[in-house]
Coordinates of C-alpha atoms in Angstrom, one line a residue:
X571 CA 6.6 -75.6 -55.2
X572 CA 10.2 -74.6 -54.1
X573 CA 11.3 -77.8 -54.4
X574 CA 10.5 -77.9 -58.0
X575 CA 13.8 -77.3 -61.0
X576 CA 13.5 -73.7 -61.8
X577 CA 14.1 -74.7 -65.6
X578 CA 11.6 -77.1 -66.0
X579 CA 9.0 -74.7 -64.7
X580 CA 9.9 -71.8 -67.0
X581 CA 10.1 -73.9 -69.7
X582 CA 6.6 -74.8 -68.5
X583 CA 5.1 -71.4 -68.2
X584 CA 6.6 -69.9 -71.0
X585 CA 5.1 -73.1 -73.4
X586 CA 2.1 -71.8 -71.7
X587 CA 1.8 -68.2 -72.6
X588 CA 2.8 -69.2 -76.1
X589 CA 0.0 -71.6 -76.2
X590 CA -2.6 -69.3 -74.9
X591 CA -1.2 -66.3 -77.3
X592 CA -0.1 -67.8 -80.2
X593 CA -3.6 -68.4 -81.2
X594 CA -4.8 -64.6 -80.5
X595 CA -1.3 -63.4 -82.1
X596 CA -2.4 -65.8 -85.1
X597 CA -6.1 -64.1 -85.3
X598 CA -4.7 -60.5 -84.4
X599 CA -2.7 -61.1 -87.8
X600 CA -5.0 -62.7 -90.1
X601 CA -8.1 -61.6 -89.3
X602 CA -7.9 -57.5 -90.7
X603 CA -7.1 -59.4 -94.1
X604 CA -10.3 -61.0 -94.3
X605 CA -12.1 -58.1 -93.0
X606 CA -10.2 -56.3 -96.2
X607 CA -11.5 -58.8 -98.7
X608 CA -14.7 -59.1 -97.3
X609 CA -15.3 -55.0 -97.6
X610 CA -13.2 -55.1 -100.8
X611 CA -16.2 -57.4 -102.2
X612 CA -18.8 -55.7 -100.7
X613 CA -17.7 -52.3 -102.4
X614 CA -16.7 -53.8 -105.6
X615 CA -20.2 -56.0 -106.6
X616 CA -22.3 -53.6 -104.4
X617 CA -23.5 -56.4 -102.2
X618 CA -23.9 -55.3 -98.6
X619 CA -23.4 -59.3 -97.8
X620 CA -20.6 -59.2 -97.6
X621 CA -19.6 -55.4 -95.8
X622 CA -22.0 -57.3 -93.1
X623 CA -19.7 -59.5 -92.7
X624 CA -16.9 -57.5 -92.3
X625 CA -18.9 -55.7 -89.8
X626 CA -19.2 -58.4 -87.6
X627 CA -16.1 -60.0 -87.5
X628 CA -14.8 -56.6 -86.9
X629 CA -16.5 -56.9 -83.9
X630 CA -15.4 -59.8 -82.6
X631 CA -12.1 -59.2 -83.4
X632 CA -11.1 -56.3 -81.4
X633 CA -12.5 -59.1 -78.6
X634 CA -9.6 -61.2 -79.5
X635 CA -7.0 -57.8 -80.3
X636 CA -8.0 -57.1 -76.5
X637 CA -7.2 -60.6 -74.7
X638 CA -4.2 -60.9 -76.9
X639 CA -2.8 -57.7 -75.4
X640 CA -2.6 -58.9 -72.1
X641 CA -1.0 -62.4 -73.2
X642 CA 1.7 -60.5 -75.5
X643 CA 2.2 -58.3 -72.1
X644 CA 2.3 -61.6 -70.2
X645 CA 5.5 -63.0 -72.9
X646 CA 7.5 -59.5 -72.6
X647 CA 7.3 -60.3 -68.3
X648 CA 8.5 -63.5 -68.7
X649 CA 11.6 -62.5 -70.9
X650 CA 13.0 -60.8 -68.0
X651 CA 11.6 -62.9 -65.0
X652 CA 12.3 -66.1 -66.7
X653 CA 15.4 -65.9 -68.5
X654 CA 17.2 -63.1 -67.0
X655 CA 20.5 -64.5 -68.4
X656 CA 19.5 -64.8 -71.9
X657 CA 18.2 -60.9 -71.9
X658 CA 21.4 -59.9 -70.3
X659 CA 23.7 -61.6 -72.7
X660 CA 21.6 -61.0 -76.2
X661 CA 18.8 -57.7 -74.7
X662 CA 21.1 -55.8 -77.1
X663 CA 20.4 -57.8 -79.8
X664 CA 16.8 -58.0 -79.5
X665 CA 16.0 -54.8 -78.3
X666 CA 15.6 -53.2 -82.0
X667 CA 12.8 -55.9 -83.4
X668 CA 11.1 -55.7 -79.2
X669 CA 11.0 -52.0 -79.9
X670 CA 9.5 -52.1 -83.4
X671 CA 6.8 -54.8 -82.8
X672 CA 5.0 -52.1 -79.8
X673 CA 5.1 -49.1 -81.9
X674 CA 3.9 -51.7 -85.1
X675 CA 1.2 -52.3 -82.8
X676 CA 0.3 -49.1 -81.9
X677 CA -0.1 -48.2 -85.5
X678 CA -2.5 -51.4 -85.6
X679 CA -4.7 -50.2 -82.6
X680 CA -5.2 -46.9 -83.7
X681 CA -6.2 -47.6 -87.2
X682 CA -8.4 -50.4 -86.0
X683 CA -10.4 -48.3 -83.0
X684 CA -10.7 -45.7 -86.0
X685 CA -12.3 -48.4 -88.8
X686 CA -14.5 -49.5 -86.0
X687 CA -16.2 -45.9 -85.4
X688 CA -16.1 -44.7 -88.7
X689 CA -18.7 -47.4 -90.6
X690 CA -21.0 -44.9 -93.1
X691 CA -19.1 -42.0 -92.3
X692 CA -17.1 -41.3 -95.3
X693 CA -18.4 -40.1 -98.6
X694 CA -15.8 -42.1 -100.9
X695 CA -16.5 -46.0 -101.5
X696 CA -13.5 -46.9 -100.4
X697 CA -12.5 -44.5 -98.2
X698 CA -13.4 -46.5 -95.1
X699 CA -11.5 -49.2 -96.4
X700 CA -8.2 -47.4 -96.6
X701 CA -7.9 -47.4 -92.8
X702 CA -7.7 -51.3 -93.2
X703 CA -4.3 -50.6 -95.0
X704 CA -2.5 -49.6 -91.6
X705 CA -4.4 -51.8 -89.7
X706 CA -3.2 -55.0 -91.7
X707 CA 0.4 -53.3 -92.1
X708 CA 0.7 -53.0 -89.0
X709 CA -0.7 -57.0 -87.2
X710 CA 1.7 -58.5 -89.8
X711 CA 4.9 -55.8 -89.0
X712 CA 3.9 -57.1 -85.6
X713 CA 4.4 -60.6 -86.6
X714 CA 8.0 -59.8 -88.4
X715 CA 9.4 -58.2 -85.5
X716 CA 8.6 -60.8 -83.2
X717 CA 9.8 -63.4 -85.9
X718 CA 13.1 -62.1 -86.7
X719 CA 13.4 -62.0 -83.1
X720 CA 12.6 -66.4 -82.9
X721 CA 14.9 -66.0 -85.9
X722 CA 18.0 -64.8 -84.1
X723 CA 17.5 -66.9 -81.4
X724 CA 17.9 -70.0 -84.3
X725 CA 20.4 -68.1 -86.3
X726 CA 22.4 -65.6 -84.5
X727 CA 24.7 -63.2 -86.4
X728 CA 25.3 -59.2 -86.0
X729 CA 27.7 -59.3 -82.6
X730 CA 30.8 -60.5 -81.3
X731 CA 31.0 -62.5 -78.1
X732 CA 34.0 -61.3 -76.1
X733 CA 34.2 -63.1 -72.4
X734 CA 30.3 -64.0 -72.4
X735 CA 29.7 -60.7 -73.3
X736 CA 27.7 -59.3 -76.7
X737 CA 29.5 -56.6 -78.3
X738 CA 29.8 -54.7 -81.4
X739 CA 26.1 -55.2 -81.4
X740 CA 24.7 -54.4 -85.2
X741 CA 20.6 -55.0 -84.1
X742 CA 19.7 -54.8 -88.4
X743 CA 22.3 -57.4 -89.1
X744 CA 21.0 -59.6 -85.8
X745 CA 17.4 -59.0 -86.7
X746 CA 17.7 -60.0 -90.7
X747 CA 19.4 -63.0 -90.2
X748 CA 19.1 -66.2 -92.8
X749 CA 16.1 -67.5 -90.7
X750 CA 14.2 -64.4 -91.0
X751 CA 12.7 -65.0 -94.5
X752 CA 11.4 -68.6 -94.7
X753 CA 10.3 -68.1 -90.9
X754 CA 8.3 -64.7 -91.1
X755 CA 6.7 -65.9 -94.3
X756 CA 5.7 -69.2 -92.9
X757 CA 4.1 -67.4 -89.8
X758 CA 2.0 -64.7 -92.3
X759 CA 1.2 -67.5 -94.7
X760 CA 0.0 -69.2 -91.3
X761 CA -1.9 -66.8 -89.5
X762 CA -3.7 -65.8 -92.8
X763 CA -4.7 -69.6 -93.4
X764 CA -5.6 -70.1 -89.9
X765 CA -7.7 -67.0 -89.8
X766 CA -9.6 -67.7 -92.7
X767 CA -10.3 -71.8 -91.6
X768 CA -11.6 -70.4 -88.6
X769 CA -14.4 -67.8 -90.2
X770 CA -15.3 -70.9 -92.5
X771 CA -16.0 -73.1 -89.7
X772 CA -17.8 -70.7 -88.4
X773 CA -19.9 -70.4 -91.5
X774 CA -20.5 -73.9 -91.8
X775 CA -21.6 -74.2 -88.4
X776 CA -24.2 -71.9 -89.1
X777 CA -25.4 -73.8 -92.3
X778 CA -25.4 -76.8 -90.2
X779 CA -27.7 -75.4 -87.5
X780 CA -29.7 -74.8 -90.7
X781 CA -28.8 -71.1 -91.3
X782 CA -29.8 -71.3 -95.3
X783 CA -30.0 -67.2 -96.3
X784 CA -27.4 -66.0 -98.8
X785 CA -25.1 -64.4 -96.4
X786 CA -24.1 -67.9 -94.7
X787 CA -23.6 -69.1 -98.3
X788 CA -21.4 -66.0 -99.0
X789 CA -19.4 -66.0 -96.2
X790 CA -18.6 -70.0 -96.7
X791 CA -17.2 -69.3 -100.3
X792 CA -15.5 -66.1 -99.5
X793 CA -13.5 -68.3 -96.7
X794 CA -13.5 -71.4 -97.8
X795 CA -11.6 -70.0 -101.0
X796 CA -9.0 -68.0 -99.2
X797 CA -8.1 -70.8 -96.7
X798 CA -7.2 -72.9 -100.4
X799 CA -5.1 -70.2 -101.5
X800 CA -3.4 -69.3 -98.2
X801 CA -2.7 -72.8 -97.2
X802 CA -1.0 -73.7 -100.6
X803 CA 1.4 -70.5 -100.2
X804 CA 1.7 -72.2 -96.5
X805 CA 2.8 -75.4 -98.2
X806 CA 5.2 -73.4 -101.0
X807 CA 6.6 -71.5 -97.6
X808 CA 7.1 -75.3 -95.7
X809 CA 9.6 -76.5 -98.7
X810 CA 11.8 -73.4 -98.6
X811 CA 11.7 -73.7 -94.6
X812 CA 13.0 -77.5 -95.3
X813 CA 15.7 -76.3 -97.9
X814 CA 16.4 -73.7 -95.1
X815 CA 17.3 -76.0 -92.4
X816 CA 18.9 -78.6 -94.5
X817 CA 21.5 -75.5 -95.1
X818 CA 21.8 -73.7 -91.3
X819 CA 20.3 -76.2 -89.0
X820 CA 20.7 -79.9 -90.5
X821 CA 20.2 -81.6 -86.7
X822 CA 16.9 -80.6 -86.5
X823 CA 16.3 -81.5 -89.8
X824 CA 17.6 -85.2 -89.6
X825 CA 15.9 -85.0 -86.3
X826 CA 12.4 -84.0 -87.7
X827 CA 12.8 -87.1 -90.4
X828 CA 14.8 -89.3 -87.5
X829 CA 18.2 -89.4 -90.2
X830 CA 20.7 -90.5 -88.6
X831 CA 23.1 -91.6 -91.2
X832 CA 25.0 -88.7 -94.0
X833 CA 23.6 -89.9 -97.2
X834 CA 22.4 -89.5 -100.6
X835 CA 19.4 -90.0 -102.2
X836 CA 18.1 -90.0 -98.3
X837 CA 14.4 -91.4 -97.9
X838 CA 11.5 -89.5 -96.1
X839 CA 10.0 -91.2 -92.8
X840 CA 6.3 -90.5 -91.9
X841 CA 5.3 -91.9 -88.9
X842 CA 6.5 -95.1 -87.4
X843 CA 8.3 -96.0 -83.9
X844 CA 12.0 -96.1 -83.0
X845 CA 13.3 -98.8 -80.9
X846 CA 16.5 -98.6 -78.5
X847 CA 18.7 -99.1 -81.0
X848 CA 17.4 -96.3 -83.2
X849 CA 16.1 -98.8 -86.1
X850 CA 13.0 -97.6 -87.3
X851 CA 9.7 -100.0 -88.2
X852 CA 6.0 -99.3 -88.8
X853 CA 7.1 -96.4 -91.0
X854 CA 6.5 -95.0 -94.0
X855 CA 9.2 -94.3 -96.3
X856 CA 9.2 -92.5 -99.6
X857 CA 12.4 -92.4 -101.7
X858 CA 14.2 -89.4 -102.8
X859 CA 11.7 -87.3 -100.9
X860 CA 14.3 -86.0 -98.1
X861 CA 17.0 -85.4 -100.4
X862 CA 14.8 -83.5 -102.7
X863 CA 13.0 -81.5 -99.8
X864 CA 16.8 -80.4 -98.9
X865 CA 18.2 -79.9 -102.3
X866 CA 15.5 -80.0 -104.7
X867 CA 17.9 -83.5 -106.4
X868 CA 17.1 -86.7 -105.6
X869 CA 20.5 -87.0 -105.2
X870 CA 21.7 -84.4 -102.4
X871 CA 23.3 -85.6 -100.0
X872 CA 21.6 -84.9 -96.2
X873 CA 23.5 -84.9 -92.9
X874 CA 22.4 -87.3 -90.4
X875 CA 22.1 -86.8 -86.6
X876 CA 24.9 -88.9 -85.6
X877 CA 27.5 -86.5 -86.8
X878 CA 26.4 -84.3 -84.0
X879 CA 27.2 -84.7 -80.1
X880 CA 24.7 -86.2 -78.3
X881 CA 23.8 -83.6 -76.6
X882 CA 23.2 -80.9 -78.8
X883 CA 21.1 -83.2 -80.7
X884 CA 17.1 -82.1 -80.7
X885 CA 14.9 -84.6 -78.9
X886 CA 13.5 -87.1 -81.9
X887 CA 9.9 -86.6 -80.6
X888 CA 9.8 -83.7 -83.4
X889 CA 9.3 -86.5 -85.9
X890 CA 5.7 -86.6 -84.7
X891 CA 5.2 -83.2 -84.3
X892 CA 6.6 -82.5 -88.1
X893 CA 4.5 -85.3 -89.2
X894 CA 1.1 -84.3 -87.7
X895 CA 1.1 -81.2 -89.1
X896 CA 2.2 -81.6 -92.5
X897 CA -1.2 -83.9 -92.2
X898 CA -3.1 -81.2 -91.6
X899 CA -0.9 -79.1 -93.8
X900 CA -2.7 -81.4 -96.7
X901 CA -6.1 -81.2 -95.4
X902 CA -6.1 -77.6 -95.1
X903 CA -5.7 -77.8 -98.9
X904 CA -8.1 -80.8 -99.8
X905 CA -11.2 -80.3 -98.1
X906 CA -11.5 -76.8 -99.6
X907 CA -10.8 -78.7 -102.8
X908 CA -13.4 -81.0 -102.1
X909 CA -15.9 -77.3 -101.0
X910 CA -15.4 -75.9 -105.1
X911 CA -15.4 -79.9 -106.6
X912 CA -18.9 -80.2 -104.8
X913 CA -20.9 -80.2 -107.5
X914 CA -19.3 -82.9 -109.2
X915 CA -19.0 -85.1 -105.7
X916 CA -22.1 -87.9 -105.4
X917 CA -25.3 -86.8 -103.8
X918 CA -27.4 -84.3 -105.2
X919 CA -27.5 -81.6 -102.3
X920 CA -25.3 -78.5 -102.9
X921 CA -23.6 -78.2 -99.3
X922 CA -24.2 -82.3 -98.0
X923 CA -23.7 -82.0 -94.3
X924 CA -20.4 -84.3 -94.2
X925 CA -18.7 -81.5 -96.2
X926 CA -20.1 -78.9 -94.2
X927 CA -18.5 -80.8 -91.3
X928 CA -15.1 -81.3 -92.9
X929 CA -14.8 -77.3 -93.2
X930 CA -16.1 -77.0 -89.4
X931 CA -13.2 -78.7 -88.7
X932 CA -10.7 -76.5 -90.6
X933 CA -10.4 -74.5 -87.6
X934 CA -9.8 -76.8 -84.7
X935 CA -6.9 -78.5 -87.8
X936 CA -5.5 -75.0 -88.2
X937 CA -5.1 -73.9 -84.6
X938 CA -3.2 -77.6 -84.0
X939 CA -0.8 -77.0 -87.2
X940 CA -0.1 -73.8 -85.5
X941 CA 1.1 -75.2 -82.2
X942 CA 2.6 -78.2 -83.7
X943 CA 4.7 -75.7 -85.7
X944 CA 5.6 -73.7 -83.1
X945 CA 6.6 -76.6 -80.7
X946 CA 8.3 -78.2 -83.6
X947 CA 10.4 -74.5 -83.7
X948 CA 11.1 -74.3 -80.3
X949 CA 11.7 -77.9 -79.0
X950 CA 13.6 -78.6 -82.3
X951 CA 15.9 -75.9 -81.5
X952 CA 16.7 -77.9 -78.0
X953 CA 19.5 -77.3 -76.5
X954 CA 19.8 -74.4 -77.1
X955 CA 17.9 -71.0 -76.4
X956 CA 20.6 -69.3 -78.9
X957 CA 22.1 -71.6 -81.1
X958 CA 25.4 -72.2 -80.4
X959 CA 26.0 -69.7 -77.5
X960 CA 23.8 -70.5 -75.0
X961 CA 21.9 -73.6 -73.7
X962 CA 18.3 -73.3 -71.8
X963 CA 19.5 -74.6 -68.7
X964 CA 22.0 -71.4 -68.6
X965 CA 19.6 -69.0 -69.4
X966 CA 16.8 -69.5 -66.8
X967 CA 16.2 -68.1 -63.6
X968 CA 17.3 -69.7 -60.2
X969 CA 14.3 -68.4 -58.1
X970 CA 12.5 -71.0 -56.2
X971 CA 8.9 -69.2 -56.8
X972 CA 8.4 -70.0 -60.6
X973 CA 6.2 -72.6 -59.6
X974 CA 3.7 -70.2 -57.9
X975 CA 4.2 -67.9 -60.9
X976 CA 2.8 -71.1 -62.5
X977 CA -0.1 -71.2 -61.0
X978 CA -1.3 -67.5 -61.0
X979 CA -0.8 -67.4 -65.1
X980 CA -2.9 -70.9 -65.3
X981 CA -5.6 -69.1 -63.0
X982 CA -5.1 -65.9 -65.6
X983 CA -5.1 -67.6 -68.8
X984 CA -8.6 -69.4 -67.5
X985 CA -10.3 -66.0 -66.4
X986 CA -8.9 -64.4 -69.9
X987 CA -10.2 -67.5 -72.2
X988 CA -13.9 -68.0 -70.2
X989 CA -14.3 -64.0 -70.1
X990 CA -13.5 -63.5 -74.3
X991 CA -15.7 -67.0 -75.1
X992 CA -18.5 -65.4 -72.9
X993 CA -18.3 -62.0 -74.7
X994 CA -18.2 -63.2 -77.9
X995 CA -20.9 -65.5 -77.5
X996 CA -23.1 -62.8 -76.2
X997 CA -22.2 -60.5 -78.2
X998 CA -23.5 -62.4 -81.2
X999 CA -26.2 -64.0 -79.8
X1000 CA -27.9 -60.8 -78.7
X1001 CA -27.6 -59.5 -82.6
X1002 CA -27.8 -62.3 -85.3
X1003 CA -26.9 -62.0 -88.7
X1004 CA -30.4 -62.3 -89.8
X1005 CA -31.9 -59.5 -87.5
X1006 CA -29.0 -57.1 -89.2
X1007 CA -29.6 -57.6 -92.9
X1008 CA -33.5 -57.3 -91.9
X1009 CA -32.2 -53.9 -89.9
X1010 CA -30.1 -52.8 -93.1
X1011 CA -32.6 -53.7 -95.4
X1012 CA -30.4 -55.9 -97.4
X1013 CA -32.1 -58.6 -99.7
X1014 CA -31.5 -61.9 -100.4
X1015 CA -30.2 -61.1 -103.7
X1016 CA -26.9 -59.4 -101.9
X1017 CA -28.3 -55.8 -103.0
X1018 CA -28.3 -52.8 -100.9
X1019 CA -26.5 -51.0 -99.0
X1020 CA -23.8 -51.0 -95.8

């Protein structure tokens, strides 16, 4: 293990622990807005279908709230251990939105360990509800702290850098720089899409196992509908993120769409394969679509890759990583189409079972368009760790033990992921949905109470 670079096995670890968290971070965010909508419903057509269902995803969020605790601790650890350099030189800089995003969570933890022991404890309707409020607040103030923080490291502003040294540090400034708005809103609109493809999955699995009582058929349109609405805002988000780096960081622009010439009227690649003289074949190429992604004209003119040094150019394998997930972008958005068009679709059966396994996929498509986008983010922004300033290979550790550390997170991350699948499975198994609306006394129809 010593013999191993020290650069390529933080890079290594660190993709990791994003990996592993980035999906709990995602859920952590996302989820207390369905719960909200689901309650919301449940107070506001007296149908305790759908309070039920805010119960029990309740309860296998704070699951989730728990694992992701120990990951987020995991990412703060490697800062320091990992790129010790990077923390000295910009820790001023970052220190503000680090600070924020533990009390942020604080808020979020006590709120939620409240909600969760306070079910039919409160006179008023929507009492109970109102502790949602901070709990919401705070997973998503969570997620803008950490954001702006990815931000800076993309666009860094609010400091002067005398002799490799940070100074006249102004942390609000450095923390709402121009990446901060397309990027926190893509990672809300995100995590709220993502959350609510992977509650509809779980509802169609249950039809598809044969579940057929109201609540399943609830729960599927309650989800189903908000991963529609969230994934076009997600899609909205993505253009303004194009326009964004076409603006501040053209070179992984003309990297995503492999541009290497300045032009106008600049066509959009999807897919294909470059050869070793960078000519591209087997792709597909729409007109006008780059220049009006960057510029909203079919005439704007889009710098190409060459007109940057070759090696501060991002590696071109973001062109596939772009690609794949606007695909799933669109699917995220048609099969729910395809879930409230169902009645006018061929066949006669109201939920046929190849749509119910279209939305059991939504998840697994989500989760990948949330790596994808993150890798995108980060590998896109290669060479550098802070744009401009710094390079990776500057910023890392020396030690000869990061391969170790390596091992010991891969043996944590397996205990951590087999534990919380175990839990939750138990913990639903032992209670179904069924046995609860028979304990509750809540009828088919959706009457009765919480």
């Amino acid at each position: 293990m010593s013999s191993l670079d020290p650069v390529i096995m933080s890079r290594v670890l660190t993709a990791l622990t994003l990996f592993v968290h980035i999906i709990l971070a995602t859920i952590g965010v996302g989820v207390p807005v369905m719960l909200a909508l689901a309650e919301w419903r449940g107070i506001h057509r007296n149908d305790g279908h759908y309070t039920l269902l805010a119960r029990r995803w309740a309860r296998g969020y704070v699951i989730t709230v728990a694992v992701g605790v120990v990951t987020g601790t995991a990412i703060g650890l490697q800062l320091s251990l990992l790129w010790p350099t990077f923390m000295r030189v910009a820790g001023k800089a970052i220190a503000l939105p680090l600070f924020l995003e533990t009390f942020a969570f604080f808020i979020e933890a006590i709120f939620l360990g409240i909600y969760l022991y306070t079910w039919d404890r409160f006179k008023g309707k929507y009492t109970h509800l109102l502790l949602l409020i901070p709990v919401a607040i705070g997973a998503s103030a969570s997620a803008f702290f950490i954001t702006s923080m990815n931000a800076f490291m993309n666009q860094p502003q609010g400091f002067e850098l005398v002799n490799g040294v940070f100074t006249n540090v102004n942390p609000l400034v450095a923390m709402f720089n121009p990446a901060t708005p397309t990027k926190v809103s893509h990672v809300l609109a995100s995590a709220y899409t993502t959350s609510a493809a992977a509650l509809a999955s779980i509802a169609a699995y249950s039809m598809l196992r044969g579940k057929k009582h109201e609540y399943f058929k609830k729960a599927l349109k309650l989800t189903v509908i908000s991963t529609l609405v969230f994934a076009v805002a997600t899609v909205i988000i993505g253009d303004f993120s194009g326009k964004f780096l076409a603006k501040y960081q053209p070179e992984k622009l003309a990297a995503m769409e492999w541009h290497f010439e300045t032009m106008r009227g600049a066509p959009l690649i999807y897919g294909g394969v470059l050869d070793e003289n960078r000519d591209i074949k087997y792709a597909l190429k729409i007109p006008y679509a780059l220049s009006i992604l960057a510029g909203n004209r079919p005439d704007t003119e889009v710098i190409g890759l060459n007109e940057f040094p070759e090696d501060e150019q991002p590696p071109l394998l973001i062109h596939y990583f772009f690609d794949l997930k606007v695909l799933n972008g669109v699917l995220l958005v048609i099969v729910p189409l395809l879930y409230i068009f169902r009645k006018w679709l061929p066949g006669k059966k109201a939920y046929p079972k190849w749509l119910l396994i279209c939305i059991m996929a939504l998840a697994p498509m989500a989760l990948v368009a949330i790596w994808l986008g993150w890798f995108l983010a980060e590998v896109g922004r290669q060479p550098w760790i802070l744009r401009g300033y710094m390079k990776v290979g500057e910023a890392a550790t020396t030690s000869a033990n990061v391969g170790w550390m390596l091992l010991l997170f891969i043996l944590l991350y397996l205990v951590l992921a087999i534990s919380a699948i175990r839990v939750l499975a138990k913990l639903y198994r032992n209670k179904n949905a069924e046995e609860e609306l028979a304990m509750l006394d809540i009828n088919s129809k959706g009457d009765g109470g919480r």
